């Protein structure tokens, strides 16, 4: 391998203290996010949504477009300046800044989407068509196996371990070099098909535009960091799923399936099922904010 073997989890290399720190950080972030952003009496989230609503004349489709544009500028902008930022303040501090600015913006967009998903023009209604529910469920479930790469290193996400720019090469990366983009396409197609509103279609277009930019930006950043090593990975992978395999540029090992029989994939399965069954709670929580 030129890149890294993905989703490797060795129990003997784990430190209990690191996971205790992770749990404490996760709890602290949740509390701060709630009081500083979500709670209408103390947070700035409501003011942020109200500000965007005023600017867009209370058009839900324009509000979500603005939300996604702001998130894309912050998220991709900070990712693009990561090398310089880490040199200035260090890897852990930069990750804290990155997450601290990106997380509330992402949460706002998710809550606003849940609350307004059926607004706008109803373009189609296929929820009663046999097989559509099963197709939407299967696409949504599968999409999270593509959307997961950041879960490979949860300790780095929380800055417990020093964050790194990884160049993965196994598992889902053999199928597509940009699994998050592919997973977002699958999720957007499934939810837009099921809901059928112009608001959902607008949201999907915004999300996909950001992820398509991420394809170019991600390759650019990896090329700058890893040079010829990334070019070797680029040659034997593809953006479009299965193309490199079909063209013979990606040679799957006989035990390819074993690259998926790893703990991170099992965690994704559990979390995805949990998210599905938690939909009523997500809708209840979002509606309570009145965004």
Steps between C-alpha positions, in 0.01 A plus 500: 500500500606856427220642713368379835299191581164639606269409789772318692421477871741316729369463852847452650612838367209689660541699821214518747606851595463616138143374477416654836630833367293447185185439704564808713564717193186371329291580808655846531443579131137389528439725799672801341317446170166491679544810714706706255301420186183291538334636814282794385551683830881486505621392154562684175344239271155659496646841424702346216193338343292816550773708334507275195119495485492882500763520225310253280150635564409183693546272198590153634675404176718812510570453871627144456703609198663774708559260788673247276705772329622638835580152626688418179706818521595437862552123474686487168679827569643375827588166338686682222706703746563204728873467432572866570263510796659196662842658459378811679305353793558124488297202382279463807418869536414527132269199524320668791453817294387297200244301696392795713399702194372217279287307750239765591459596133446136404253442783302810398470374143388154615236639738372746241480224237298273730257779586443617139554185293145493359478872418508650154336342197412130514676371188394137530351256749617140481481394866205272421674332206594140587871451555588868537527488880728196481717668234529821703585305816765290323663803333500699823644211699772427245591867466640509853761239412632758254453799729706363786877565434539742792391225741822310431677724749250628754778589739647732236159652429480600866867608497587246769755360256689739274286547184653391169407529133459133410528338160288185528525230237307190608139408569250740351784701345555219249148563373520880492771744602235742627250291696353797685392658171349172380322446831359852487368437149328182619350669806379801302347288225316283754362786708410719202318208339308428821408859594460644150494868600682786332658585838656154527616516139663839569672361809631201305639719223684713756643197681613335179662818369705524819607135480594527133724791592638280776607242241727753332614662823568169672713371214686831490582489870612136489714572196670791675561292813600164352618580146593191296354266760155652446543486123556126535180469704314719250605272214352189661182655639209692348252766601208322332434173688640177349655670195860426605401139571327463162801649321741266679684782676380376840584137578277371776665245730328166539416577862369849419194441714720480810577871463138563600490254791647758735367680805446844340265346243308322775471830687368670185239227463384547859495881478314495167231272639484718810456813289219336304305402810572841656327693221198581721732643768691702241176649367378576853825665600518708182139618522557617857749759376248666264770577246 
